[in-house]
Amino acid sequence: MPWTPSACGTTAEFVELLNFGPGPVNIGCYILTDGDYSITIPANTIIQPGEFYVISGLDVIPGPCANIDSTIQTDLNWTTCNCTSGTIPITGDGFMTDGGSANEQLVLFDASMNVIDAVARSLPVETSSLITSSTVGGGCTSQIFDLDLITINYETIGESAGRGNSFARRLDGDCGWVKDPQQSGNATNNTPGDVSDISYSFFYTKSQACPDDGSIAVTVHAADYSNVFPMSYTLAYDTDGDGIFETTDSYTNGTVTNPNTIIIGNLIPGTYRLTVASVKGCYLHTFPFVILDCNKVLPVKLISFTAQKNNTDFECKWSIDQSEQLSIVIIERSTDGFNFSPFSAVSVPVSVSGIWNNSYRFTEGSTTMPFFRLRMRSKDGTETLSAIVNVLSKETVADVIWPNPVTDLLNIKSSFTLAGNAELIIYNSTNYPVIKKLLAVHAGTNLFSIPLQNLPPGVYQLSLYNNRSIEPVRWFRLVKL
């Protein structure tokens, strides 16, 4: 936000940095400059994925100078940090204020003077001065530069100036800018209904590595590829396998020149995140994925489970894929659908493999335990639970999804005995959760519509978890086109 409202003052100007990912970034000794002054971020400053870093001429920006309804605690105050190339004025023209009509520029360099991002209101940009950056008390190397002598690919904001207006990307990580009064600092700029100008499709070209030949591909869909390519990417690999991406994990940078597909191979088994960016450092998108070991056992998959009552006879039926990995299945019963106890264990035949269709019948006059589910125990000790079925109801807890295959909007019909919350999780082919949603449910039949237009094509598993426990209510397999 340059040129703040008069009541806020010059020092209320602010610049906000967002780490889109895929892992934490050390922005220590990065340099932010407008061509007349420079601000050096102190050494060993770490920002996590999704974290905002606010730089201003104040320690606290009072409302409504940055946020209409609250104050903003800044991370770096250029007035008092002793990290600038010179004293930035606290009245009149400050760091960015210059009367509004001039083509002010902002450039962010990393510690090695590589351009991380560069924006300007329009071209040509203002004339710059020779700058000697601060060492921040000896923690950083001083840099001497003049923006006029550096070839910089500026992204133009293309908005008129005005007091109290800020400039922010239309979507976090996307290209395109919007001018708003008192744009929220330290908060997302995503607006309901906003859609990116480009889209991505993620594919596993080889999901299992034997030992280092896993590969993936990302296809970019854009009307004009000249605004997108060459694209850069950062591939993060969870080196220690702890499920957390840290600075000690592995990060590899690359560039793809020709449209429209990014292909990355020679991947060893493990957990990854891939973040891609356009030629101007925007249209950012992150893809989490897993490369499996070629000897890794695939998990068992429940195709269907039913239970029904006829007079005093009960019958449970199931169909399970990857059954050669099964150790045993346990039929469990419950009086309320929440608290289950084992009822009968069924051994898996030695000769069974692939899809195992089986049924279990028994006679009992009591209907005080009408709820059934199936617990499937694999040979490696992991367990999977089936849907919960009520033999006294004609409706199962989750009834149907449609359309399947789906292109953009998936409909779900499900029934609950009590009002509350249910959690929907969609897993990709490597059992990595790609979508999580908390759904408010009422007693009886519920209808949900889940947008999936941004989900890459492929085969997925959808689970709907009960509103009063962590047990899965129903599992579906769906195809995204």
GROMACS .gro file of C-alpha atoms in nm:
model
  481
    1MET     CA    1   0.000   0.000   0.000
    2PRO     CA    2   0.166   0.322  -0.115
    3TRP     CA    3   0.028   0.670  -0.055
    4THR     CA    4  -0.179   0.592   0.255
    5PRO     CA    5  -0.475   0.805   0.374
    6SER     CA    6  -0.366   1.137   0.519
    7ALA     CA    7  -0.474   1.041   0.870
    8CYS     CA    8  -0.250   0.733   0.859
    9GLY     CA    9   0.071   0.905   0.756
   10THR     CA   10   0.359   0.815   0.530
   11THR     CA   11   0.503   0.554   0.767
   12ALA     CA   12   0.182   0.344   0.741
   13GLU     CA   13   0.283   0.233   0.391
   14PHE     CA   14   0.343  -0.140   0.383
   15VAL     CA   15   0.467  -0.422   0.162
   16GLU     CA   16   0.360  -0.778   0.227
   17LEU     CA   17   0.547  -1.094   0.123
   18LEU     CA   18   0.372  -1.433   0.099
   19ASN     CA   19   0.557  -1.765   0.101
   20PHE     CA   20   0.343  -1.981  -0.126
   21GLY     CA   21   0.556  -2.289  -0.064
   22PRO     CA   22   0.647  -2.569  -0.100
   23GLY     CA   23   0.855  -2.538   0.219
   24PRO     CA   24   0.995  -2.277   0.458
   25VAL     CA   25   1.212  -2.006   0.305
   26ASN     CA   26   1.504  -1.822   0.461
   27ILE     CA   27   1.451  -1.464   0.337
   28GLY     CA   28   1.742  -1.335   0.546
   29CYS     CA   29   1.946  -1.070   0.359
   30TYR     CA   30   1.678  -1.035   0.088
   31ILE     CA   31   1.666  -0.676  -0.036
   32LEU     CA   32   1.346  -0.479  -0.110
   33THR     CA   33   1.398  -0.159  -0.310
   34ASP     CA   34   1.206   0.111  -0.493
   35GLY     CA   35   1.517   0.230  -0.677
   36ASP     CA   36   1.580   0.516  -0.432
   37TYR     CA   37   1.602   0.329  -0.101
   38SER     CA   38   1.664  -0.031  -0.004
   39ILE     CA   39   1.552  -0.238   0.295
   40THR     CA   40   1.755  -0.546   0.390
   41ILE     CA   41   1.572  -0.819   0.579
   42PRO     CA   42   1.776  -0.939   0.881
   43ALA     CA   43   1.974  -1.262   0.840
   44ASN     CA   44   1.808  -1.597   0.918
   45THR     CA   45   1.451  -1.472   0.884
   46ILE     CA   46   1.234  -1.777   0.814
   47ILE     CA   47   0.880  -1.768   0.678
   48GLN     CA   48   0.674  -2.085   0.660
   49PRO     CA   49   0.450  -2.192   0.369
   50GLY     CA   50   0.135  -1.979   0.371
   51GLU     CA   51   0.291  -1.725   0.609
   52PHE     CA   52   0.282  -1.349   0.547
   53TYR     CA   53   0.572  -1.114   0.624
   54VAL     CA   54   0.472  -0.747   0.660
   55ILE     CA   55   0.726  -0.466   0.612
   56SER     CA   56   0.624  -0.111   0.708
   57GLY     CA   57   0.742   0.215   0.857
   58LEU     CA   58   0.555   0.133   1.179
   59ASP     CA   59   0.569  -0.143   1.440
   60VAL     CA   60   0.190  -0.154   1.440
   61ILE     CA   61  -0.033  -0.025   1.160
   62PRO     CA   62  -0.351   0.101   1.325
   63GLY     CA   63  -0.692   0.026   1.182
   64PRO     CA   64  -0.820   0.125   0.935
   65CYS     CA   65  -0.486   0.207   0.772
   66ALA     CA   66  -0.415  -0.154   0.666
   67ASN     CA   67  -0.714  -0.350   0.795
   68ILE     CA   68  -1.047  -0.176   0.817
   69ASP     CA   69  -1.141  -0.354   1.139
   70SER     CA   70  -0.813  -0.424   1.319
   71THR     CA   71  -0.453  -0.328   1.376
   72ILE     CA   72  -0.164  -0.511   1.206
   73GLN     CA   73   0.155  -0.614   1.384
   74THR     CA   74   0.438  -0.571   1.134
   75ASP     CA   75   0.739  -0.801   1.109
   76LEU     CA   76   0.995  -0.538   1.007
   77ASN     CA   77   0.984  -0.160   1.073
   78TRP     CA   78   1.205   0.019   0.820
   79THR     CA   79   1.206   0.338   1.033
   80THR     CA   80   1.382   0.174   1.328
   81CYS     CA   81   1.545  -0.144   1.189
   82ASN     CA   82   1.883   0.007   1.095
   83CYS     CA   83   1.856  -0.203   0.780
   84THR     CA   84   1.805   0.062   0.511
   85SER     CA   85   2.042   0.221   0.260
   86GLY     CA   86   1.947   0.563   0.396
   87THR     CA   87   1.692   0.731   0.619
   88ILE     CA   88   1.349   0.683   0.465
   89PRO     CA   89   1.139   0.999   0.514
   90ILE     CA   90   0.862   0.981   0.772
   91THR     CA   91   0.667   1.272   0.621
   92GLY     CA   92   0.590   1.374   0.265
   93ASP     CA   93   0.719   1.124   0.012
   94GLY     CA   94   0.809   0.811   0.204
   95PHE     CA   95   0.931   0.476   0.073
   96MET     CA   96   0.679   0.450  -0.210
   97THR     CA   97   0.480   0.777  -0.208
   98ASP     CA   98   0.573   1.002  -0.497
   99GLY     CA   99   0.260   1.191  -0.599
  100GLY     CA  100   0.069   0.902  -0.747
  101SER     CA  101   0.120   0.951  -1.119
  102ALA     CA  102   0.483   0.840  -1.141
  103ASN     CA  103   0.567   0.483  -1.241
  104GLU     CA  104   0.704   0.363  -0.908
  105GLN     CA  105   0.867   0.021  -0.907
  106LEU     CA  106   0.937  -0.237  -0.637
  107VAL     CA  107   1.198  -0.511  -0.670
  108LEU     CA  108   1.275  -0.798  -0.433
  109PHE     CA  109   1.625  -0.949  -0.457
  110ASP     CA  110   1.749  -1.257  -0.275
  111ALA     CA  111   2.080  -1.256  -0.088
  112SER     CA  112   2.266  -1.330  -0.414
  113MET     CA  113   2.094  -1.043  -0.598
  114ASN     CA  114   1.869  -1.267  -0.804
  115VAL     CA  115   1.536  -1.103  -0.882
  116ILE     CA  116   1.261  -1.282  -0.686
  117ASP     CA  117   0.978  -1.046  -0.786
  118ALA     CA  118   0.946  -0.710  -0.959
  119VAL     CA  119   0.637  -0.494  -1.010
  120ALA     CA  120   0.571  -0.148  -1.148
  121ARG     CA  121   0.263   0.062  -1.207
  122SER     CA  122   0.351   0.090  -1.575
  123LEU     CA  123   0.651   0.116  -1.806
  124PRO     CA  124   0.893   0.285  -1.837
  125VAL     CA  125   0.973   0.288  -1.466
  126GLU     CA  126   1.111   0.579  -1.268
  127THR     CA  127   1.479   0.667  -1.288
  128SER     CA  128   1.676   0.504  -1.007
  129SER     CA  129   1.974   0.599  -0.795
  130LEU     CA  130   2.296   0.422  -0.701
  131ILE     CA  131   2.222   0.228  -0.382
  132THR     CA  132   2.452   0.075  -0.121
  133SER     CA  133   2.248  -0.169   0.086
  134SER     CA  134   2.278  -0.215   0.460
  135THR     CA  135   2.472  -0.501   0.619
  136VAL     CA  136   2.219  -0.507   0.906
  137GLY     CA  137   2.491  -0.496   1.169
  138GLY     CA  138   2.728  -0.718   0.972
  139GLY     CA  139   2.483  -1.003   0.928
  140CYS     CA  140   2.450  -0.950   0.551
  141THR     CA  141   2.679  -0.857   0.264
  142SER     CA  142   2.639  -0.499   0.142
  143GLN     CA  143   2.533  -0.475  -0.222
  144ILE     CA  144   2.593  -0.181  -0.456
  145PHE     CA  145   2.346  -0.153  -0.746
  146ASP     CA  146   2.141   0.075  -0.970
  147LEU     CA  147   1.812  -0.064  -1.103
  148ASP     CA  148   1.862   0.134  -1.426
  149LEU     CA  149   2.167  -0.081  -1.499
  150ILE     CA  150   1.996  -0.416  -1.431
  151THR     CA  151   1.772  -0.598  -1.681
  152ILE     CA  152   1.450  -0.660  -1.492
  153ASN     CA  153   1.128  -0.814  -1.622
  154TYR     CA  154   0.867  -0.602  -1.444
  155GLU     CA  155   0.510  -0.717  -1.395
  156THR     CA  156   0.293  -0.408  -1.450
  157ILE     CA  157   0.009  -0.346  -1.207
  158GLY     CA  158  -0.176  -0.123  -1.452
  159GLU     CA  159  -0.389   0.054  -1.192
  160SER     CA  160  -0.439   0.423  -1.130
  161ALA     CA  161  -0.308   0.563  -0.805
  162GLY     CA  162  -0.509   0.713  -0.521
  163ARG     CA  163  -0.480   0.778  -0.151
  164GLY     CA  164  -0.584   0.489   0.071
  165ASN     CA  165  -0.571   0.234  -0.210
  166SER     CA  166  -0.359  -0.077  -0.204
  167PHE     CA  167  -0.249  -0.310  -0.479
  168ALA     CA  168  -0.277  -0.684  -0.427
  169ARG     CA  169  -0.289  -0.992  -0.645
  170ARG     CA  170  -0.645  -1.083  -0.740
  171LEU     CA  171  -0.584  -1.431  -0.598
  172ASP     CA  172  -0.305  -1.538  -0.363
  173GLY     CA  173  -0.025  -1.656  -0.589
  174ASP     CA  174  -0.208  -1.565  -0.910
  175CYS     CA  175  -0.121  -1.305  -1.172
  176GLY     CA  176  -0.340  -1.000  -1.213
  177TRP     CA  177  -0.388  -0.720  -0.962
  178VAL     CA  178  -0.676  -0.547  -0.790
  179LYS     CA  179  -0.691  -0.202  -0.630
  180ASP     CA  180  -0.892  -0.179  -0.309
  181PRO     CA  181  -0.923   0.068  -0.024
  182GLN     CA  182  -0.759  -0.056   0.297
  183GLN     CA  183  -0.669  -0.397   0.159
  184SER     CA  184  -0.619  -0.638   0.447
  185GLY     CA  185  -0.260  -0.682   0.552
  186ASN     CA  186  -0.144  -1.019   0.683
  187ALA     CA  187  -0.451  -1.195   0.536
  188THR     CA  188  -0.556  -1.381   0.223
  189ASN     CA  189  -0.668  -1.182  -0.080
  190ASN     CA  190  -0.875  -1.470  -0.220
  191THR     CA  191  -1.228  -1.352  -0.300
  192PRO     CA  192  -1.527  -1.585  -0.345
  193GLY     CA  193  -1.598  -1.636  -0.712
  194ASP     CA  194  -1.250  -1.545  -0.832
  195VAL     CA  195  -1.109  -1.797  -1.079
  196SER     CA  196  -0.754  -1.816  -1.211
  197ASP     CA  197  -0.683  -1.743  -1.577
  198ILE     CA  198  -0.498  -2.072  -1.610
  199SER     CA  199  -0.544  -2.424  -1.475
  200TYR     CA  200  -0.326  -2.728  -1.417
  201SER     CA  201  -0.362  -3.105  -1.453
  202PHE     CA  202  -0.140  -3.336  -1.248
  203PHE     CA  203  -0.050  -3.687  -1.365
  204TYR     CA  204   0.156  -3.975  -1.231
  205THR     CA  205   0.354  -4.107  -1.527
  206LYS     CA  206   0.522  -4.361  -1.297
  207SER     CA  207   0.393  -4.368  -0.939
  208GLN     CA  208   0.634  -4.639  -0.816
  209ALA     CA  209   1.013  -4.608  -0.824
  210CYS     CA  210   1.247  -4.904  -0.868
  211PRO     CA  211   1.463  -4.755  -0.722
  212ASP     CA  212   1.479  -4.400  -0.866
  213ASP     CA  213   1.264  -4.385  -1.177
  214GLY     CA  214   0.937  -4.239  -1.047
  215SER     CA  215   0.799  -3.956  -1.259
  216ILE     CA  216   0.515  -3.704  -1.272
  217ALA     CA  217   0.384  -3.451  -1.524
  218VAL     CA  218   0.193  -3.124  -1.488
  219THR     CA  219   0.002  -2.994  -1.789
  220VAL     CA  220  -0.066  -2.620  -1.803
  221HIS     CA  221  -0.386  -2.493  -1.966
  222ALA     CA  222  -0.365  -2.127  -2.073
  223ALA     CA  223  -0.502  -1.904  -2.350
  224ASP     CA  224  -0.164  -1.738  -2.404
  225TYR     CA  225   0.146  -1.936  -2.308
  226SER     CA  226   0.375  -1.639  -2.366
  227ASN     CA  227   0.250  -1.500  -2.034
  228VAL     CA  228   0.332  -1.828  -1.858
  229PHE     CA  229   0.646  -1.989  -2.001
  230PRO     CA  230   0.928  -2.031  -1.930
  231MET     CA  231   0.801  -2.168  -1.599
  232SER     CA  232   1.008  -2.229  -1.289
  233TYR     CA  233   0.948  -2.489  -1.022
  234THR     CA  234   1.068  -2.593  -0.679
  235LEU     CA  235   1.056  -2.962  -0.594
  236ALA     CA  236   1.056  -3.035  -0.221
  237TYR     CA  237   1.145  -3.383  -0.094
  238ASP     CA  238   1.076  -3.490   0.265
  239THR     CA  239   1.427  -3.626   0.325
  240ASP     CA  240   1.374  -3.760   0.675
  241GLY     CA  241   1.023  -3.889   0.605
  242ASP     CA  242   0.868  -3.718   0.909
  243GLY     CA  243   0.579  -3.569   0.712
  244ILE     CA  244   0.702  -3.212   0.776
  245PHE     CA  245   0.879  -2.996   0.518
  246GLU     CA  246   1.168  -2.820   0.690
  247THR     CA  247   1.474  -2.623   0.582
  248THR     CA  248   1.681  -2.941   0.630
  249ASP     CA  249   1.477  -3.127   0.365
  250SER     CA  250   1.578  -3.131  -0.003
  251TYR     CA  251   1.471  -2.855  -0.245
  252THR     CA  252   1.549  -2.858  -0.616
  253ASN     CA  253   1.483  -2.570  -0.855
  254GLY     CA  254   1.427  -2.605  -1.227
  255THR     CA  255   1.302  -2.425  -1.538
  256VAL     CA  256   1.085  -2.549  -1.824
  257THR     CA  257   1.107  -2.341  -2.141
  258ASN     CA  258   0.852  -2.486  -2.382
  259PRO     CA  259   0.474  -2.508  -2.329
  260ASN     CA  260   0.275  -2.677  -2.208
  261THR     CA  261   0.390  -2.968  -1.985
  262ILE     CA  262   0.632  -2.989  -1.693
  263ILE     CA  263   0.785  -3.337  -1.669
  264ILE     CA  264   0.995  -3.441  -1.370
  265GLY     CA  265   1.156  -3.783  -1.351
  266ASN     CA  266   1.427  -3.977  -1.167
  267LEU     CA  267   1.227  -3.958  -0.844
  268ILE     CA  268   1.305  -4.189  -0.555
  269PRO     CA  269   1.027  -4.318  -0.323
  270GLY     CA  270   0.899  -4.064  -0.073
  271THR     CA  271   0.677  -3.763  -0.012
  272TYR     CA  272   0.707  -3.454  -0.231
  273ARG     CA  273   0.564  -3.110  -0.292
  274LEU     CA  274   0.598  -2.936  -0.627
  275THR     CA  275   0.537  -2.561  -0.657
  276VAL     CA  276   0.528  -2.411  -1.006
  277ALA     CA  277   0.543  -2.046  -1.111
  278SER     CA  278   0.504  -1.853  -1.435
  279VAL     CA  279   0.772  -1.646  -1.607
  280LYS     CA  280   0.687  -1.347  -1.384
  281GLY     CA  281   0.676  -1.547  -1.063
  282CYS     CA  282   0.299  -1.579  -1.035
  283TYR     CA  283   0.026  -1.827  -1.132
  284LEU     CA  284   0.165  -2.024  -0.840
  285HIS     CA  285   0.033  -2.371  -0.763
  286THR     CA  286   0.150  -2.648  -0.529
  287PHE     CA  287   0.100  -3.021  -0.589
  288PRO     CA  288   0.159  -3.267  -0.301
  289PHE     CA  289   0.233  -3.622  -0.416
  290VAL     CA  290   0.391  -3.951  -0.312
  291ILE     CA  291   0.620  -4.184  -0.507
  292LEU     CA  292   0.586  -4.543  -0.386
  293ASP     CA  293   0.856  -4.803  -0.355
  294CYS     CA  294   0.815  -5.067  -0.626
  295ASN     CA  295   0.793  -5.334  -0.355
  296LYS     CA  296   0.539  -5.148  -0.145
  297VAL     CA  297   0.224  -5.346  -0.075
  298LEU     CA  298  -0.089  -5.174  -0.203
  299PRO     CA  299  -0.361  -5.134   0.061
  300VAL     CA  300  -0.676  -5.344   0.054
  301LYS     CA  301  -0.977  -5.175  -0.105
  302LEU     CA  302  -1.333  -5.232   0.006
  303ILE     CA  303  -1.562  -5.240  -0.296
  304SER     CA  304  -1.888  -5.298  -0.107
  305PHE     CA  305  -2.030  -5.407   0.228
  306THR     CA  306  -2.398  -5.482   0.300
  307ALA     CA  307  -2.595  -5.629   0.589
  308GLN     CA  308  -2.960  -5.728   0.595
  309LYS     CA  309  -3.215  -5.905   0.818
  310ASN     CA  310  -3.484  -6.151   0.708
  311ASN     CA  311  -3.700  -6.267   1.001
  312THR     CA  312  -3.442  -6.408   1.243
  313ASP     CA  313  -3.166  -6.449   0.982
  314PHE     CA  314  -2.887  -6.198   0.934
  315GLU     CA  315  -2.648  -6.186   0.639
  316CYS     CA  316  -2.335  -5.977   0.585
  317LYS     CA  317  -2.183  -5.958   0.236
  318TRP     CA  318  -1.862  -5.795   0.118
  319SER     CA  319  -1.640  -5.754  -0.183
  320ILE     CA  320  -1.274  -5.665  -0.117
  321ASP     CA  321  -0.997  -5.592  -0.369
  322GLN     CA  322  -0.623  -5.660  -0.306
  323SER     CA  323  -0.749  -5.936  -0.078
  324GLU     CA  324  -0.413  -6.120  -0.091
  325GLN     CA  325  -0.293  -5.853   0.156
  326LEU     CA  326  -0.571  -5.937   0.405
  327SER     CA  327  -0.503  -6.118   0.731
  328ILE     CA  328  -0.857  -6.134   0.874
  329VAL     CA  329  -1.193  -5.956   0.861
  330ILE     CA  330  -1.394  -5.889   1.176
  331ILE     CA  331  -1.769  -5.826   1.179
  332GLU     CA  332  -1.854  -5.568   1.445
  333ARG     CA  333  -2.195  -5.474   1.590
  334SER     CA  334  -2.337  -5.178   1.780
  335THR     CA  335  -2.655  -5.070   1.953
  336ASP     CA  336  -2.618  -4.699   1.865
  337GLY     CA  337  -2.397  -4.688   1.555
  338PHE     CA  338  -2.107  -4.529   1.746
  339ASN     CA  339  -1.976  -4.781   1.998
  340PHE     CA  340  -1.885  -5.112   1.829
  341SER     CA  341  -1.767  -5.447   1.962
  342PRO     CA  342  -1.632  -5.753   1.775
  343PHE     CA  343  -1.898  -6.009   1.684
  344SER     CA  344  -1.731  -6.265   1.457
  345ALA     CA  345  -1.392  -6.306   1.290
  346VAL     CA  346  -1.369  -6.453   0.940
  347SER     CA  347  -1.040  -6.599   0.819
  348VAL     CA  348  -0.922  -6.522   0.468
  349PRO     CA  349  -0.874  -6.834   0.251
  350VAL     CA  350  -0.510  -6.898   0.167
  351SER     CA  351  -0.586  -6.922  -0.202
  352VAL     CA  352  -0.774  -6.592  -0.227
  353SER     CA  353  -0.629  -6.304  -0.434
  354GLY     CA  354  -0.764  -6.005  -0.618
  355ILE     CA  355  -1.134  -5.947  -0.549
  356TRP     CA  356  -1.277  -6.159  -0.266
  357ASN     CA  357  -1.656  -6.190  -0.258
  358ASN     CA  358  -1.788  -6.350   0.060
  359SER     CA  359  -2.094  -6.367   0.283
  360TYR     CA  360  -2.155  -6.456   0.648
  361ARG     CA  361  -2.492  -6.575   0.779
  362PHE     CA  362  -2.619  -6.630   1.132
  363THR     CA  363  -2.952  -6.667   1.314
  364GLU     CA  364  -3.049  -6.450   1.606
  365GLY     CA  365  -3.383  -6.324   1.730
  366SER     CA  366  -3.248  -6.005   1.890
  367THR     CA  367  -3.243  -5.674   1.701
  368THR     CA  368  -3.096  -5.469   1.986
  369MET     CA  369  -2.769  -5.440   1.791
  370PRO     CA  370  -2.884  -5.342   1.440
  371PHE     CA  371  -2.565  -5.160   1.332
  372PHE     CA  372  -2.291  -5.355   1.149
  373ARG     CA  373  -1.952  -5.270   1.009
  374LEU     CA  374  -1.649  -5.461   0.879
  375ARG     CA  375  -1.297  -5.424   1.017
  376MET     CA  376  -1.033  -5.539   0.766
  377ARG     CA  377  -0.688  -5.615   0.905
  378SER     CA  378  -0.399  -5.632   0.657
  379LYS     CA  379  -0.096  -5.857   0.691
  380ASP     CA  380   0.115  -5.553   0.780
  381GLY     CA  381  -0.114  -5.476   1.077
  382THR     CA  382  -0.300  -5.179   0.929
  383GLU     CA  383  -0.678  -5.174   0.961
  384THR     CA  384  -0.956  -5.034   0.744
  385LEU     CA  385  -1.320  -4.987   0.843
  386SER     CA  386  -1.623  -5.026   0.618
  387ALA     CA  387  -1.938  -4.821   0.601
  388ILE     CA  388  -2.182  -4.853   0.891
  389VAL     CA  389  -2.502  -5.033   0.794
  390ASN     CA  390  -2.830  -5.032   0.988
  391VAL     CA  391  -3.027  -5.351   0.911
  392LEU     CA  392  -3.350  -5.190   1.038
  393SER     CA  393  -3.326  -4.902   0.791
  394LYS     CA  394  -3.372  -4.913   0.418
  395GLU     CA  395  -3.126  -4.629   0.381
  396THR     CA  396  -2.755  -4.665   0.447
  397VAL     CA  397  -2.569  -4.383   0.617
  398ALA     CA  398  -2.434  -4.267   0.283
  399ASP     CA  399  -2.639  -4.361  -0.019
  400VAL     CA  400  -2.498  -4.245  -0.349
  401ILE     CA  401  -2.266  -4.007  -0.535
  402TRP     CA  402  -2.330  -3.875  -0.885
  403PRO     CA  403  -2.226  -3.816  -1.157
  404ASN     CA  404  -1.943  -4.069  -1.164
  405PRO     CA  405  -1.722  -4.007  -1.363
  406VAL     CA  406  -1.740  -3.640  -1.266
  407THR     CA  407  -1.604  -3.331  -1.444
  408ASP     CA  408  -1.678  -3.039  -1.213
  409LEU     CA  409  -1.953  -3.083  -0.951
  410LEU     CA  410  -2.001  -3.399  -0.744
  411ASN     CA  411  -2.332  -3.461  -0.567
  412ILE     CA  412  -2.355  -3.671  -0.251
  413LYS     CA  413  -2.668  -3.806  -0.081
  414SER     CA  414  -2.618  -3.925   0.276
  415SER     CA  415  -2.829  -3.985   0.585
  416PHE     CA  416  -2.748  -3.908   0.950
  417THR     CA  417  -2.933  -3.994   1.268
  418LEU     CA  418  -2.823  -3.675   1.449
  419ALA     CA  419  -2.743  -3.318   1.350
  420GLY     CA  420  -2.379  -3.211   1.377
  421ASN     CA  421  -2.070  -3.214   1.160
  422ALA     CA  422  -1.927  -3.465   0.915
  423GLU     CA  423  -1.583  -3.462   0.753
  424LEU     CA  424  -1.538  -3.537   0.385
  425ILE     CA  425  -1.192  -3.643   0.266
  426ILE     CA  426  -1.090  -3.728  -0.090
  427TYR     CA  427  -0.771  -3.933  -0.133
  428ASN     CA  428  -0.566  -3.965  -0.452
  429SER     CA  429  -0.426  -4.292  -0.589
  430THR     CA  430  -0.143  -4.287  -0.332
  431ASN     CA  431  -0.385  -4.240  -0.040
  432TYR     CA  432  -0.279  -3.875   0.004
  433PRO     CA  433  -0.570  -3.649   0.113
  434VAL     CA  434  -0.619  -3.384  -0.158
  435ILE     CA  435  -0.950  -3.238  -0.036
  436LYS     CA  436  -1.085  -3.199   0.317
  437LYS     CA  437  -1.419  -3.039   0.401
  438LEU     CA  438  -1.623  -3.007   0.719
  439LEU     CA  439  -1.994  -3.044   0.640
  440ALA     CA  440  -2.282  -2.933   0.860
  441VAL     CA  441  -2.545  -3.207   0.863
  442HIS     CA  442  -2.900  -3.238   0.990
  443ALA     CA  443  -3.085  -3.547   1.106
  444GLY     CA  444  -3.217  -3.738   0.807
  445THR     CA  445  -3.115  -3.728   0.442
  446ASN     CA  446  -2.857  -3.467   0.339
  447LEU     CA  447  -2.756  -3.350  -0.009
  448PHE     CA  448  -2.411  -3.200  -0.073
  449SER     CA  449  -2.250  -3.057  -0.387
  450ILE     CA  450  -1.869  -3.058  -0.391
  451PRO     CA  451  -1.682  -2.858  -0.663
  452LEU     CA  452  -1.401  -3.066  -0.815
  453GLN     CA  453  -1.309  -2.862  -1.123
  454ASN     CA  454  -0.959  -2.793  -0.987
  455LEU     CA  455  -0.892  -3.161  -0.910
  456PRO     CA  456  -0.655  -3.324  -1.164
  457PRO     CA  457  -0.803  -3.611  -1.369
  458GLY     CA  458  -0.760  -3.952  -1.210
  459VAL     CA  459  -0.909  -4.214  -0.979
  460TYR     CA  460  -0.989  -4.108  -0.622
  461GLN     CA  461  -1.138  -4.248  -0.304
  462LEU     CA  462  -1.393  -4.043  -0.111
  463SER     CA  463  -1.463  -4.099   0.256
  464LEU     CA  464  -1.739  -3.944   0.462
  465TYR     CA  465  -1.672  -3.960   0.836
  466ASN     CA  466  -1.946  -3.980   1.097
  467ASN     CA  467  -2.042  -3.665   1.282
  468ARG     CA  468  -1.994  -3.825   1.625
  469SER     CA  469  -1.681  -4.033   1.576
  470ILE     CA  470  -1.376  -4.070   1.358
  471GLU     CA  471  -1.507  -4.388   1.196
  472PRO     CA  472  -1.566  -4.369   0.821
  473VAL     CA  473  -1.932  -4.382   0.730
  474ARG     CA  474  -1.899  -4.472   0.364
  475TRP     CA  475  -1.621  -4.509   0.109
  476PHE     CA  476  -1.667  -4.436  -0.261
  477ARG     CA  477  -1.435  -4.472  -0.555
  478LEU     CA  478  -1.479  -4.193  -0.812
  479VAL     CA  479  -1.326  -4.098  -1.146
  480LYS     CA  480  -1.242  -3.735  -1.223
  481LEU     CA  481  -1.233  -3.648  -1.594
   0.00000   0.00000   0.00000
